[in-house]
Coordinates of N, CA, C and O in Angstrom, one line a residue:
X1 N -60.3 58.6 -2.4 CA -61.5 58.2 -1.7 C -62.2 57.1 -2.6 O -62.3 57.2 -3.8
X2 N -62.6 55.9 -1.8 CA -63.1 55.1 -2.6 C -64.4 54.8 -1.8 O -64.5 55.2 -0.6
X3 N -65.7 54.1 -2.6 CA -67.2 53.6 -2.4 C -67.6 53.5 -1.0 O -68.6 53.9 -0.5
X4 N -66.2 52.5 -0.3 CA -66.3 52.1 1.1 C -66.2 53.3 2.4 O -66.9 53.4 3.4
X5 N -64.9 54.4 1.5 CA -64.7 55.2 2.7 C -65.9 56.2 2.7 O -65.9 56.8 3.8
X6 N -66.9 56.6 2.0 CA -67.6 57.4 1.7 C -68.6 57.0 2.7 O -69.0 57.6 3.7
X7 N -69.0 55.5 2.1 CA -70.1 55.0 3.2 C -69.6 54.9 4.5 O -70.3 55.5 5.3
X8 N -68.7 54.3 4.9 CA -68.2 54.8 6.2 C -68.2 56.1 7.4 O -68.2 56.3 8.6
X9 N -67.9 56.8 6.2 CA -68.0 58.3 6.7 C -69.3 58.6 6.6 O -69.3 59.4 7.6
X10 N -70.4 58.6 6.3 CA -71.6 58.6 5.9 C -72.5 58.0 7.1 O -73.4 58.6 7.7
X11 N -72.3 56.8 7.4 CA -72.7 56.3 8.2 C -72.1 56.1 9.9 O -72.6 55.5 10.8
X12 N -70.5 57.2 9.8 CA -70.0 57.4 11.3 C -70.6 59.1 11.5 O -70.6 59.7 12.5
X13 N -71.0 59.5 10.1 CA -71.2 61.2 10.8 C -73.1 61.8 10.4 O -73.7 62.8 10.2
X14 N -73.3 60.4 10.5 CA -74.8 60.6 9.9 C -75.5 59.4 10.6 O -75.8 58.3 10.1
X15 N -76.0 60.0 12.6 CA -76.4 58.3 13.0 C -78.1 58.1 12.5 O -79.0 58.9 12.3
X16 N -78.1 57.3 12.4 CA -79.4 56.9 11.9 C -80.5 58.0 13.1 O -80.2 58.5 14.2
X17 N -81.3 58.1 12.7 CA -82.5 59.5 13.5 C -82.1 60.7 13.0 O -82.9 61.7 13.2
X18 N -81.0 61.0 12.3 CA -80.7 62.6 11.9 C -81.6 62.9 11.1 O -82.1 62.1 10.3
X19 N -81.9 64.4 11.3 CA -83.4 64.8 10.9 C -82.5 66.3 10.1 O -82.0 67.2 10.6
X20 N -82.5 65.9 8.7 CA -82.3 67.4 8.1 C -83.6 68.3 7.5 O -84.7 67.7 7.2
X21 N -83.5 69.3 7.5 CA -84.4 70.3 7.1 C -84.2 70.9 5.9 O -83.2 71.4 5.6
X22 N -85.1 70.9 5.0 CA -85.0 70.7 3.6 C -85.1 72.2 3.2 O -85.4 73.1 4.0
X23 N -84.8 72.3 2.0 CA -84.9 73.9 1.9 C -86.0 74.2 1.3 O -86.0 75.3 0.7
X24 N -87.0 73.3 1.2 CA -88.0 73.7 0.3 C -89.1 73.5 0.7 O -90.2 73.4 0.1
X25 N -88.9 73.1 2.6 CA -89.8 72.7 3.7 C -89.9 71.3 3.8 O -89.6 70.5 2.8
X26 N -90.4 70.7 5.4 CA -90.6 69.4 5.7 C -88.9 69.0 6.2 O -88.1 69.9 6.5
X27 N -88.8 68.0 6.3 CA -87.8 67.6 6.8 C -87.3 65.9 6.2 O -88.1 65.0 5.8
X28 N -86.3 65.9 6.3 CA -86.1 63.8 6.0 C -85.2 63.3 7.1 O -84.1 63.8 7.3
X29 N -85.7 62.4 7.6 CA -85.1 61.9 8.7 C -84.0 60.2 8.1 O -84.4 59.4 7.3
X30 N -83.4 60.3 8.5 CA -81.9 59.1 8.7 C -82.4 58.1 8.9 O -82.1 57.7 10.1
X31 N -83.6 57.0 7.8 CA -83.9 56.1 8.8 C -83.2 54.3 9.1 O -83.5 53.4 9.9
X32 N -82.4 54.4 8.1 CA -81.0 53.0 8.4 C -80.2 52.6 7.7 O -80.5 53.1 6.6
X33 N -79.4 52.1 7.7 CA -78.7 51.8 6.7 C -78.4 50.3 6.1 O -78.5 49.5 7.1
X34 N -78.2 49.6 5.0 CA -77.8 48.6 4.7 C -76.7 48.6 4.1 O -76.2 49.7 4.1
X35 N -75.8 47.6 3.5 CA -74.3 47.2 3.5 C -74.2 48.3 2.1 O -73.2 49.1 1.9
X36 N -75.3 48.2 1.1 CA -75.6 48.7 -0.6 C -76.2 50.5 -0.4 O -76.0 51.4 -1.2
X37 N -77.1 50.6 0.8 CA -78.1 51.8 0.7 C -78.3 52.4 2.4 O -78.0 52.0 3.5
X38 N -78.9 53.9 1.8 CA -79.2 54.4 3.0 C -81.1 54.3 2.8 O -81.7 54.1 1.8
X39 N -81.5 54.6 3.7 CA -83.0 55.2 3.6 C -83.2 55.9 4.4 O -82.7 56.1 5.5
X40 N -83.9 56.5 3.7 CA -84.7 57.8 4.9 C -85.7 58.0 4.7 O -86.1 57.2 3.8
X41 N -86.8 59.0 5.1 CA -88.4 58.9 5.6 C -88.2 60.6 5.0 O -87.3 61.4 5.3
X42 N -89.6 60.5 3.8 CA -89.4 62.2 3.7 C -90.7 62.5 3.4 O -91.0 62.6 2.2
X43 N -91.8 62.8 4.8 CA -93.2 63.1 4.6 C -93.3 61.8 4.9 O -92.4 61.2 5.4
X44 N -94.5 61.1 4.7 CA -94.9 59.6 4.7 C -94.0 58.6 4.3 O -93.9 57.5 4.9
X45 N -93.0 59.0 2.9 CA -92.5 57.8 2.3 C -91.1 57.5 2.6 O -90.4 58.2 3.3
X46 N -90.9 56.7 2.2 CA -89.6 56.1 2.6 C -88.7 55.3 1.3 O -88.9 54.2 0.7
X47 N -87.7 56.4 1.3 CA -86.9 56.3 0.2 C -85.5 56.0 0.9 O -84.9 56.3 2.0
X48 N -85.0 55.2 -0.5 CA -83.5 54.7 -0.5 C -82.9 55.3 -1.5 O -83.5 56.0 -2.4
X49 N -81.1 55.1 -1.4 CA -80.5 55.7 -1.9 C -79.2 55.0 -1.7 O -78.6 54.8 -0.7
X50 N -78.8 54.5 -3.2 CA -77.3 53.5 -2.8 C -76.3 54.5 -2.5 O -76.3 55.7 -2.7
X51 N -75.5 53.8 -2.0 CA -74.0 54.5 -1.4 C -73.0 54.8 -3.2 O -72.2 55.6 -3.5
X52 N -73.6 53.6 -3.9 CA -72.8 53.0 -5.3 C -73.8 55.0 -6.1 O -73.1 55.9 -6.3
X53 N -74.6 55.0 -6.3 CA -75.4 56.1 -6.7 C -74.5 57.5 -6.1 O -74.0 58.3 -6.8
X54 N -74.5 57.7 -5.0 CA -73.9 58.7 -3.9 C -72.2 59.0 -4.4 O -71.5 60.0 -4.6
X55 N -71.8 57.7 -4.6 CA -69.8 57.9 -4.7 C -70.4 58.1 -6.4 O -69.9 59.2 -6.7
X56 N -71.0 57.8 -7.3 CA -70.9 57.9 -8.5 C -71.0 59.4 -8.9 O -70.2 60.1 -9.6
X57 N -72.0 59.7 -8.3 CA -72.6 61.3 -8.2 C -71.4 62.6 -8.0 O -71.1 63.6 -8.6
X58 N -71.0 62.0 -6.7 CA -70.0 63.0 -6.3 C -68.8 63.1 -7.0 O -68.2 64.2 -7.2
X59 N -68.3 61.8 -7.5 CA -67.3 62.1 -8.4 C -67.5 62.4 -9.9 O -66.7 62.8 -10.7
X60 N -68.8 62.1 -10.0 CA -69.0 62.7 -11.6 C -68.9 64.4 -11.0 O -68.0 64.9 -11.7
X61 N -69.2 64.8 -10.6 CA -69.6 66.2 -10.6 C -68.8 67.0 -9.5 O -69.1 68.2 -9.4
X62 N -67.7 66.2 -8.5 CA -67.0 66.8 -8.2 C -65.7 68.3 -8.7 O -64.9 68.2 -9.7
X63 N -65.8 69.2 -7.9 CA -64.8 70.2 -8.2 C -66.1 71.7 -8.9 O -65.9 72.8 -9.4
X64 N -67.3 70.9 -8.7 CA -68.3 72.0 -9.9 C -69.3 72.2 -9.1 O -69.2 71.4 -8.2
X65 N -70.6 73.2 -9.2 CA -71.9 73.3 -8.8 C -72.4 72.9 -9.8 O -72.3 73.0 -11.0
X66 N -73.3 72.0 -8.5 CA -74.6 70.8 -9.2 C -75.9 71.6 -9.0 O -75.9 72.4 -8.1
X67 N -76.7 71.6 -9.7 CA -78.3 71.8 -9.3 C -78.8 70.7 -9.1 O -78.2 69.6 -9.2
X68 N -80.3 70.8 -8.6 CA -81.1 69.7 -8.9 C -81.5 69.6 -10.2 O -82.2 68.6 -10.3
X69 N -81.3 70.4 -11.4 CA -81.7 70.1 -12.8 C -80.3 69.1 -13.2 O -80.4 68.2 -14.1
X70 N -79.4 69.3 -12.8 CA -78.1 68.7 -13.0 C -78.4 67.0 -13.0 O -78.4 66.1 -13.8
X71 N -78.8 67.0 -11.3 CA -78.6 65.4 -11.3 C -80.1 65.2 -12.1 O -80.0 64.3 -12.9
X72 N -81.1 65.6 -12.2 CA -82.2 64.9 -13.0 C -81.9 64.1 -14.1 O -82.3 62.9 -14.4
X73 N -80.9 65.0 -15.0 CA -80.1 65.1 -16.5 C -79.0 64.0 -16.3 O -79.1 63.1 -17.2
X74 N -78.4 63.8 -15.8 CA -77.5 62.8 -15.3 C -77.7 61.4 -14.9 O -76.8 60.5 -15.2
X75 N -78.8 61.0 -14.1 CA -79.4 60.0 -13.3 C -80.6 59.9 -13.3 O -81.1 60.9 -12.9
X76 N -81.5 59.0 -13.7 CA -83.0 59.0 -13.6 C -83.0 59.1 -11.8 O -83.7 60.0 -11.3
X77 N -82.0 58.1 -10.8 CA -82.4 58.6 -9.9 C -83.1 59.3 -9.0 O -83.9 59.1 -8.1
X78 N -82.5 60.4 -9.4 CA -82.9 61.4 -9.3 C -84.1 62.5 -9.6 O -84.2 63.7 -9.3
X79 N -85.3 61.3 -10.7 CA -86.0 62.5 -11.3 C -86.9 61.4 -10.9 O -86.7 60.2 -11.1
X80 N -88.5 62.0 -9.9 CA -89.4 61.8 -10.0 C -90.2 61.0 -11.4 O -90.6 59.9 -11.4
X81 N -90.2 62.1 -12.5 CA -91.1 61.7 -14.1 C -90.1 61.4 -15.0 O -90.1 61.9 -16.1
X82 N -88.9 60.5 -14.6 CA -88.0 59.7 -15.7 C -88.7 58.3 -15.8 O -89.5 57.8 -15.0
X83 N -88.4 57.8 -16.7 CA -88.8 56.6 -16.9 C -87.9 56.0 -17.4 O -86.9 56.3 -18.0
X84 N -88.5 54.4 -17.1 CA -87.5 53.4 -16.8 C -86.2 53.3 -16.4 O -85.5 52.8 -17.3
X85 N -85.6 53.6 -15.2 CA -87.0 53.6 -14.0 C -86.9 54.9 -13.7 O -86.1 55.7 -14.2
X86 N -87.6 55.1 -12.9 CA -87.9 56.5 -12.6 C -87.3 56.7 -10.8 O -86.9 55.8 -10.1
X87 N -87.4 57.8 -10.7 CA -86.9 57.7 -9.1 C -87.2 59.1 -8.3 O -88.2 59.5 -8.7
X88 N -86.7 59.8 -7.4 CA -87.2 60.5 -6.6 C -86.6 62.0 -6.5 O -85.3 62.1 -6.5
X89 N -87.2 62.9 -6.4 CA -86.6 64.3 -6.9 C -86.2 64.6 -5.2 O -85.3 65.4 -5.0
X90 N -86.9 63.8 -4.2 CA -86.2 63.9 -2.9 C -84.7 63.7 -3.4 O -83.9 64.6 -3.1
X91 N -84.3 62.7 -3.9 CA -83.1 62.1 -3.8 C -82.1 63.4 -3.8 O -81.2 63.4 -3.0
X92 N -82.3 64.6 -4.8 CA -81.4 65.7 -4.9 C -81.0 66.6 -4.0 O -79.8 66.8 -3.7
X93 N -82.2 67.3 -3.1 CA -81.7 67.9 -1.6 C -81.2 66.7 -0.7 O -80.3 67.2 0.0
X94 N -81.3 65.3 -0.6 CA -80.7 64.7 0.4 C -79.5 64.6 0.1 O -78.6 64.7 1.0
X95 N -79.1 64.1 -1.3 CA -77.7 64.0 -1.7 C -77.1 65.6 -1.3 O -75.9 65.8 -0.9
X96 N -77.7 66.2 -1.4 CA -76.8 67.8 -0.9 C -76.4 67.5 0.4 O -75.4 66.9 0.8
X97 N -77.7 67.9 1.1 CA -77.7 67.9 2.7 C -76.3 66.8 3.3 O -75.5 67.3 4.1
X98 N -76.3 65.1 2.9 CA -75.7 64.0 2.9 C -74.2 65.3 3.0 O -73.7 66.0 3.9
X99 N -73.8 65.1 1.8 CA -72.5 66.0 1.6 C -72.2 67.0 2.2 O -71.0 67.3 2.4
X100 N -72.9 67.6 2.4 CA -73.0 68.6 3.0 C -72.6 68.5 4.2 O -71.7 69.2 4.7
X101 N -73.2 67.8 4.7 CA -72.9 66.7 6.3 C -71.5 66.5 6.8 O -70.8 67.0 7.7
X102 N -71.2 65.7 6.0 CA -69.9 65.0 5.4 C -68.6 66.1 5.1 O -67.5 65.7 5.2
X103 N -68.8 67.4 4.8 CA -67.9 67.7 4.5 C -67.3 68.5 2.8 O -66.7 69.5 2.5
X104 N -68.1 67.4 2.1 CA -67.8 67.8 0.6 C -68.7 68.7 0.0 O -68.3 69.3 -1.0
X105 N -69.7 68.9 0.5 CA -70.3 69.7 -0.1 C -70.5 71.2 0.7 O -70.6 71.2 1.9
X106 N -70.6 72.7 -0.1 CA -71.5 73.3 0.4 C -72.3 73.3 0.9 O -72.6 72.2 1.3
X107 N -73.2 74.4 1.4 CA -74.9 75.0 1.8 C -75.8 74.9 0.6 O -75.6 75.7 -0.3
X108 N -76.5 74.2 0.5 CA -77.6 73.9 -0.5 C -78.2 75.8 -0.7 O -78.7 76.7 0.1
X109 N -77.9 75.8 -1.8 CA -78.4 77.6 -2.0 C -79.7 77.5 -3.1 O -80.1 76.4 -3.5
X110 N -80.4 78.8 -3.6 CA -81.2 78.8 -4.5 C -80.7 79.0 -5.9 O -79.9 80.0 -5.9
X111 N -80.9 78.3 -7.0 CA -80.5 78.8 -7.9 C -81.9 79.2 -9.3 O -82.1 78.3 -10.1
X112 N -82.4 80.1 -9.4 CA -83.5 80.2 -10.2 C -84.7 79.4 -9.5 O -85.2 79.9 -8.6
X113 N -85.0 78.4 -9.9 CA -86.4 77.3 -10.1 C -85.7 76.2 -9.1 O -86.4 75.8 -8.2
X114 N -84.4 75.8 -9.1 CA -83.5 74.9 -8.4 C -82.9 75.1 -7.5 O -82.3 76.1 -7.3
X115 N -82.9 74.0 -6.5 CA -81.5 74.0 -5.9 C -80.2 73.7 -5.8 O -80.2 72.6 -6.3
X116 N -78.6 74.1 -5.3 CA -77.8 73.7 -5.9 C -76.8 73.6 -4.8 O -77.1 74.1 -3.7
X117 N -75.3 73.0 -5.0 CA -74.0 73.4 -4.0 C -73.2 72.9 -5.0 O -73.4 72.1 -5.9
X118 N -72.4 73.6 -4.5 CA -71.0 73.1 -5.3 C -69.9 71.7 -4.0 O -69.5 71.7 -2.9
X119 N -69.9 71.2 -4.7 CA -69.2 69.8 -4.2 C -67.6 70.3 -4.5 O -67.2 71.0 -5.4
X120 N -67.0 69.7 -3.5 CA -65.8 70.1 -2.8 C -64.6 69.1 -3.6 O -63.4 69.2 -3.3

């Protein structure tokens, strides 16, 4: 699998309006995509997320269970209070859910303080 087929699949099984339900309440809705990124809407705001971030992710951590303490440690992306730059702790349940979607991932479960799936 390569950057392209991911986004492709991503964007033939994920149409823009899909509304996932978060496991920690609220919901993020599918709101478009560009050639580099997805966005979506989670509460008021509206966050992106590259496809280049997404294929990186999954194959760093493919074959294993991720938490959300995982990707924080891995990717500022991923963490709200990282700096330079900093980025969005949304980003972790959607990258689940996303995979999850798709195929490669598990059901986003509880793990302690976190949430987690193991990637396929």
């Amino acid at each position: 699998m390569d950057i392209q087929y991911l986004r492709t699949k991503i964007v033939h099984c994920i149409p823009i309006g899909t509304i996932f339900n978060n496991p920690g309440g609220g919901t993020t809705t599918i709101h478009k995509y560009s050639d580099n990124k997805l966005f979506y809407i989670r509460g008021k705001s509206k966050i992106s997320m590259s496809f280049e971030d997404i294929f990186n992710t999954y194959t760093t951590f493919k074959g294993t269970q991720v938490t959300t303490n995982d990707l924080k440690k891995y990717n500022n992306h991923f963490d709200s209070k990282a700096r330079k730059p900093s980025g969005h702790n949304c980003n972790c349940t959607s990258l689940f859910m996303i995979l999850h979607r798709i195929g490669l991932a598990e059901e986003i479960k509880k793990f302690g303080r976190s949430f987690g799936t193991v990637f396929y």
